[in-house]
Coordinates of C-alpha atoms and ligand atoms in Angstrom, one line a residue:
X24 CA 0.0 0.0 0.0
X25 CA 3.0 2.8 1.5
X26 CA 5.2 2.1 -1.7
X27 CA 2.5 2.4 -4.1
X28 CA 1.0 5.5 -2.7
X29 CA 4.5 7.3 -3.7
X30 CA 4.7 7.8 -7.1
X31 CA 1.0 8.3 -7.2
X32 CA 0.8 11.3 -4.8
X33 CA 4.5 12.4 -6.5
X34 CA 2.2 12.6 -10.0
X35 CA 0.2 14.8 -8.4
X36 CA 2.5 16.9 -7.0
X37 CA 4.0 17.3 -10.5
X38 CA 0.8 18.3 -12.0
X39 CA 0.2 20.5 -9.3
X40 CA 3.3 22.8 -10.0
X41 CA 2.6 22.5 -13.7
X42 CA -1.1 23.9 -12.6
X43 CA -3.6 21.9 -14.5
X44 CA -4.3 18.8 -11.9
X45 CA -7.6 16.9 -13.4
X46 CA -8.4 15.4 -10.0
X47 CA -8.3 18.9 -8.6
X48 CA -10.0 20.3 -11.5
X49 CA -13.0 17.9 -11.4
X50 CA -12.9 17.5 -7.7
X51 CA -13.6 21.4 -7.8
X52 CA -15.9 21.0 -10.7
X53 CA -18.6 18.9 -8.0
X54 CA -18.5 21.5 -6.0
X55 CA -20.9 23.5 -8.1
X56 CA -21.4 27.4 -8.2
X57 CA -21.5 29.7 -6.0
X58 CA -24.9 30.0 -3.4
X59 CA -27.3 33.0 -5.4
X60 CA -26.5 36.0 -3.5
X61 CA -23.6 34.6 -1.3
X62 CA -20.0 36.7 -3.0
X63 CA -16.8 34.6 -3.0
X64 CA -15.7 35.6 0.7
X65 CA -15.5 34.2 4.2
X66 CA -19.1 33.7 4.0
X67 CA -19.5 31.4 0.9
X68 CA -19.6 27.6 0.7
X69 CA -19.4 26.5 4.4
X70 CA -18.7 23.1 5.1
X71 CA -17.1 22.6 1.6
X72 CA -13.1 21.5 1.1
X73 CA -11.8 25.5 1.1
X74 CA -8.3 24.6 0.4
X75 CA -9.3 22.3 -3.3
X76 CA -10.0 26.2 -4.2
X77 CA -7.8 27.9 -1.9
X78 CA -4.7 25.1 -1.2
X79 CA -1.4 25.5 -2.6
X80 CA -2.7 23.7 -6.0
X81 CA -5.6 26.1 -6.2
X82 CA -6.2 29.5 -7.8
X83 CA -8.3 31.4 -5.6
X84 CA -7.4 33.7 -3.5
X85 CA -6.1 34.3 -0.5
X86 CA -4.4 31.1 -0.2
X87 CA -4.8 29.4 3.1
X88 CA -3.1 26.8 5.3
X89 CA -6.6 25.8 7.2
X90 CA -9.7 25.9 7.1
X91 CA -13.6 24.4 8.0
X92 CA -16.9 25.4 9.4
X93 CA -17.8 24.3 12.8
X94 CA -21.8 22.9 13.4
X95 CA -23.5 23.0 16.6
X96 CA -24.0 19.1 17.0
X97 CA -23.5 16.0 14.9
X98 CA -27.3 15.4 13.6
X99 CA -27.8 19.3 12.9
X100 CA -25.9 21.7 10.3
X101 CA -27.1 25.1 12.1
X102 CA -23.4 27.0 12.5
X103 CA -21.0 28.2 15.2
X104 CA -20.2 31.6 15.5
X105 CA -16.8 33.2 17.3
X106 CA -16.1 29.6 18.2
X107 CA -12.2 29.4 19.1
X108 CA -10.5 26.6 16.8
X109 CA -7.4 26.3 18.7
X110 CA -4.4 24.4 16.0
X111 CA -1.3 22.5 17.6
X112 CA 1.0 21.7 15.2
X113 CA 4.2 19.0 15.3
X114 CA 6.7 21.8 16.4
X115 CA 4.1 22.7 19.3
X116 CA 3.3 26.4 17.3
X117 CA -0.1 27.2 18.5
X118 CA -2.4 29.4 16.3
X119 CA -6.0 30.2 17.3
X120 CA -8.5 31.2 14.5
X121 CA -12.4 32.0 15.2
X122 CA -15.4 30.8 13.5
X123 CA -18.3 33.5 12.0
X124 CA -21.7 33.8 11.4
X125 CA -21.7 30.7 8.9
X126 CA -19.2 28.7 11.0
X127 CA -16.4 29.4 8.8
X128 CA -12.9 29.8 9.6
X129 CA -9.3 29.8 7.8
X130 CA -6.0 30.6 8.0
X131 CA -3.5 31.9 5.6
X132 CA 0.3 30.6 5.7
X133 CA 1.2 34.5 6.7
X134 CA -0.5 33.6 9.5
X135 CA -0.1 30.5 10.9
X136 CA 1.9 27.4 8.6
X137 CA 1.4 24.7 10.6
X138 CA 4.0 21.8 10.7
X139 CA 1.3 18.6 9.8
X140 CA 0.9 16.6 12.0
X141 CA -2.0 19.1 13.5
X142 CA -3.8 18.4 16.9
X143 CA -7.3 21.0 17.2
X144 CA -9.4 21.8 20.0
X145 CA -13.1 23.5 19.1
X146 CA -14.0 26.1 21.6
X147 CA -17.3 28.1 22.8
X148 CA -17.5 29.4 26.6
X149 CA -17.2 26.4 28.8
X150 CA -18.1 24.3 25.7
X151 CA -15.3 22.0 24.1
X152 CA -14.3 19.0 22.4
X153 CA -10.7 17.6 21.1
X154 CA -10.4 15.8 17.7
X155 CA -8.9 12.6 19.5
X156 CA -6.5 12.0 16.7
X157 CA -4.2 14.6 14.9
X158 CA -4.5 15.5 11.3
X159 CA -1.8 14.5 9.1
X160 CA -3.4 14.8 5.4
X161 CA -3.4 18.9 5.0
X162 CA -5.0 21.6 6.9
X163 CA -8.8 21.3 4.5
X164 CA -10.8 20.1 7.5
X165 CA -13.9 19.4 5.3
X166 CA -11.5 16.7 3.3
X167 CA -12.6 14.4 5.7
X168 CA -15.5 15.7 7.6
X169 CA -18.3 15.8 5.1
X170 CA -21.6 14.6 5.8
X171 CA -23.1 11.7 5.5
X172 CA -21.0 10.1 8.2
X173 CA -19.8 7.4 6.5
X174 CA -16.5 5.0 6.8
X175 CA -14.6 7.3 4.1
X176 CA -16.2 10.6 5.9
X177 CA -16.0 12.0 9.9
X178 CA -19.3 13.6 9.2
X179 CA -19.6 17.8 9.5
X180 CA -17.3 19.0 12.3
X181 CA -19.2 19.7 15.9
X182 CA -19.3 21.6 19.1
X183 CA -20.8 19.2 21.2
X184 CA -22.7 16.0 21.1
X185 CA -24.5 15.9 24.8
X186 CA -28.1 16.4 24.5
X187 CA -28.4 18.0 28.0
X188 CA -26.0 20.9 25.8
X189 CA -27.1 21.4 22.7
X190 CA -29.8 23.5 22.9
X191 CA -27.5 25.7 25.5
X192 CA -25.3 26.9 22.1
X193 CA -26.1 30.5 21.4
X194 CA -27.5 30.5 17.9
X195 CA -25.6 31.9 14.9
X196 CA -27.3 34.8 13.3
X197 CA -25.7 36.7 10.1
X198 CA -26.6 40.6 10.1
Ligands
LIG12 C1 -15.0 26.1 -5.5 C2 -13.9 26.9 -5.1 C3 -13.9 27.5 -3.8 C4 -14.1 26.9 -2.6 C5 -14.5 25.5 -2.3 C6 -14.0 28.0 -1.6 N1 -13.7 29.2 -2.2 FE1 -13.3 30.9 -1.2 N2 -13.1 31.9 -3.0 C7 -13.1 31.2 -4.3 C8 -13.0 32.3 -5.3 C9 -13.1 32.0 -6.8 C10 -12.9 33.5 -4.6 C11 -12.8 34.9 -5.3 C12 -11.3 35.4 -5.2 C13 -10.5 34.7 -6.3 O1 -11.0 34.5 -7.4 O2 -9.3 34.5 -6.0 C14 -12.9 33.2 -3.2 C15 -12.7 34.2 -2.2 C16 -12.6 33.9 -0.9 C17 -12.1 34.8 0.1 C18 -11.5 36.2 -0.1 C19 -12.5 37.3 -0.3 C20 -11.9 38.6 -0.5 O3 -12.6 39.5 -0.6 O4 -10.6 38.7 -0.4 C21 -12.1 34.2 1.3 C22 -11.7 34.7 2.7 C23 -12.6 32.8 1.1 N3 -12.9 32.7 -0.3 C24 -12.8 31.9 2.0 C25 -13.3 30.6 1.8 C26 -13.6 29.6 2.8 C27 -13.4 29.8 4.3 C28 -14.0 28.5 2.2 C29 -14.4 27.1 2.8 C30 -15.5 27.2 3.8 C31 -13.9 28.7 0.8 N4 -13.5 30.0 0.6 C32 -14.2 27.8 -0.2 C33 -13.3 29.9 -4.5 C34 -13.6 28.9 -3.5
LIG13 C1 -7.6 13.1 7.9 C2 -9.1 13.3 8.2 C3 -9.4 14.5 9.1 C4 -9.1 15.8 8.9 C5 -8.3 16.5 7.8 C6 -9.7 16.5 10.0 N1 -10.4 15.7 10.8 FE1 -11.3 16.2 12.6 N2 -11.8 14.2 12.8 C7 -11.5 13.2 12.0 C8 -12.0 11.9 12.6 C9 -11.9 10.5 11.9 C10 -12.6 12.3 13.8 C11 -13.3 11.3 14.8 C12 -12.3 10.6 15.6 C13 -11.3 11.6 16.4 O1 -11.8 12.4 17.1 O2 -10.1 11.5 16.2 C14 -12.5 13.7 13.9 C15 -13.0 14.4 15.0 C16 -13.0 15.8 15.1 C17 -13.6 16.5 16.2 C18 -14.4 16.0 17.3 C19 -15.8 16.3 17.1 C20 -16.3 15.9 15.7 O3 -16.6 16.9 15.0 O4 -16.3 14.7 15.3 C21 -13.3 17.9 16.0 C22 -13.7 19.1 16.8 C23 -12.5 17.9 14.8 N3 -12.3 16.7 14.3 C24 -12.1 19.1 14.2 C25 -11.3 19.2 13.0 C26 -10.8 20.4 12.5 C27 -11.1 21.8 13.0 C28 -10.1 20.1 11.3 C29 -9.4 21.0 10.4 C30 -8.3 21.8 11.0 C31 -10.2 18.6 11.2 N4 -10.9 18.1 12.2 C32 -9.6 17.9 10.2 C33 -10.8 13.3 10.8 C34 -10.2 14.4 10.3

């Protein structure tokens, strides 16, 4: 499996410097357009794969190292605001973005350019919750938590899953 994943993702890497990468190019193509009425900005496309647009292979811009939208629970997609999404990378540099009204947040590499592996904490008031196991693919956390859960998926990213809590998170409301 390890030696035939190399040349593969060195392929890739190739095409990515050369700029015309087909599995980015059609991965981006699923995405679909933009929301009616939604501009390119922190506010568009929550809980899609930012960095496929904005990652070092993509074109939009600014470029960042990390990025995701936070939901309130695991069964609901209502969003987060000013959630603290505290990032931990492998040299122990700590970086500490917040979420907005659509539970977005990112992080350009003039910011914060983490050293993968990443460990990240989620953050509201008293509320919080560790991802148990450190991210090592990239910073893109919506390349693995897209819904439906699903044994290839972690499902949306969540504040909390205790039913005595949920309905305790401050809703998010976009002026
Ligand atoms: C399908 C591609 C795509 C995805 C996915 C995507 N974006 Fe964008 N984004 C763009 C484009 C195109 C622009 C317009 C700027 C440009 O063309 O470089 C943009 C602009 C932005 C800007 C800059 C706005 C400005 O005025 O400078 C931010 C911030 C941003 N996006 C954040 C995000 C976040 C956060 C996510 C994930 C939740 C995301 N984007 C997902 C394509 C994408
Ligand atoms: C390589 C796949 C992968 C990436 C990338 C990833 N996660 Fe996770 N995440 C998981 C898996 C699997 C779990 C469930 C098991 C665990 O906690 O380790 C999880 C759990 C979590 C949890 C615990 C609650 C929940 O939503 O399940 C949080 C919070 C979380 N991740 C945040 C993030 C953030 C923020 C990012 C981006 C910086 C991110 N993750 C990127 C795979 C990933």
């Amino acid at each position: 499996m390890r030696s035939g994943g190399t040349p593969l993702a060195l392929g890739l890497a190739l095409l990515g410097i050369s700029g015309c990468d087909p599995v980015l190019e059609d991965r981006i193509a699923q995405l679909g357009p933009e929301t009616p009425g939604v501009r390119p900005g922190p506010f568009h496309r929550p809980g899609q794969p930012c960095l496929a647009c904005h990652g070092e292979g993509g074109r939009a811009r600014p470029q960042l190292s990390v990025a995701g939208t936070v939901y309130r629970d695991p069964a609901d997609t209502r969003p987060v605001d000013s959630a603290e999404v505290i990032l931990i990378d492998a040299t122990q540099a700590r970086y500490t973005a917040t979420t907005n009204c659509v539970g977005n947040f990112f992080v350009t590499p003039g910011d914060f350019a983490p050293v993968l592996p990443l460990w990240t904490t989620v953050r509201l008031g008293t509320f919080s919750i560790d991802m148990e196991s450190a991210v090592h693919l990239n910073g893109d956390c919506a390349s693995c938590h897209t819904d439906p859960l699903a044994r290839a998926s972690a499902g949306h990213v969540f504040l909390t899953d205790d039913p005595a809590l949920i309905g305790t998170v401050p809703e998010a409301r976009c002026n």
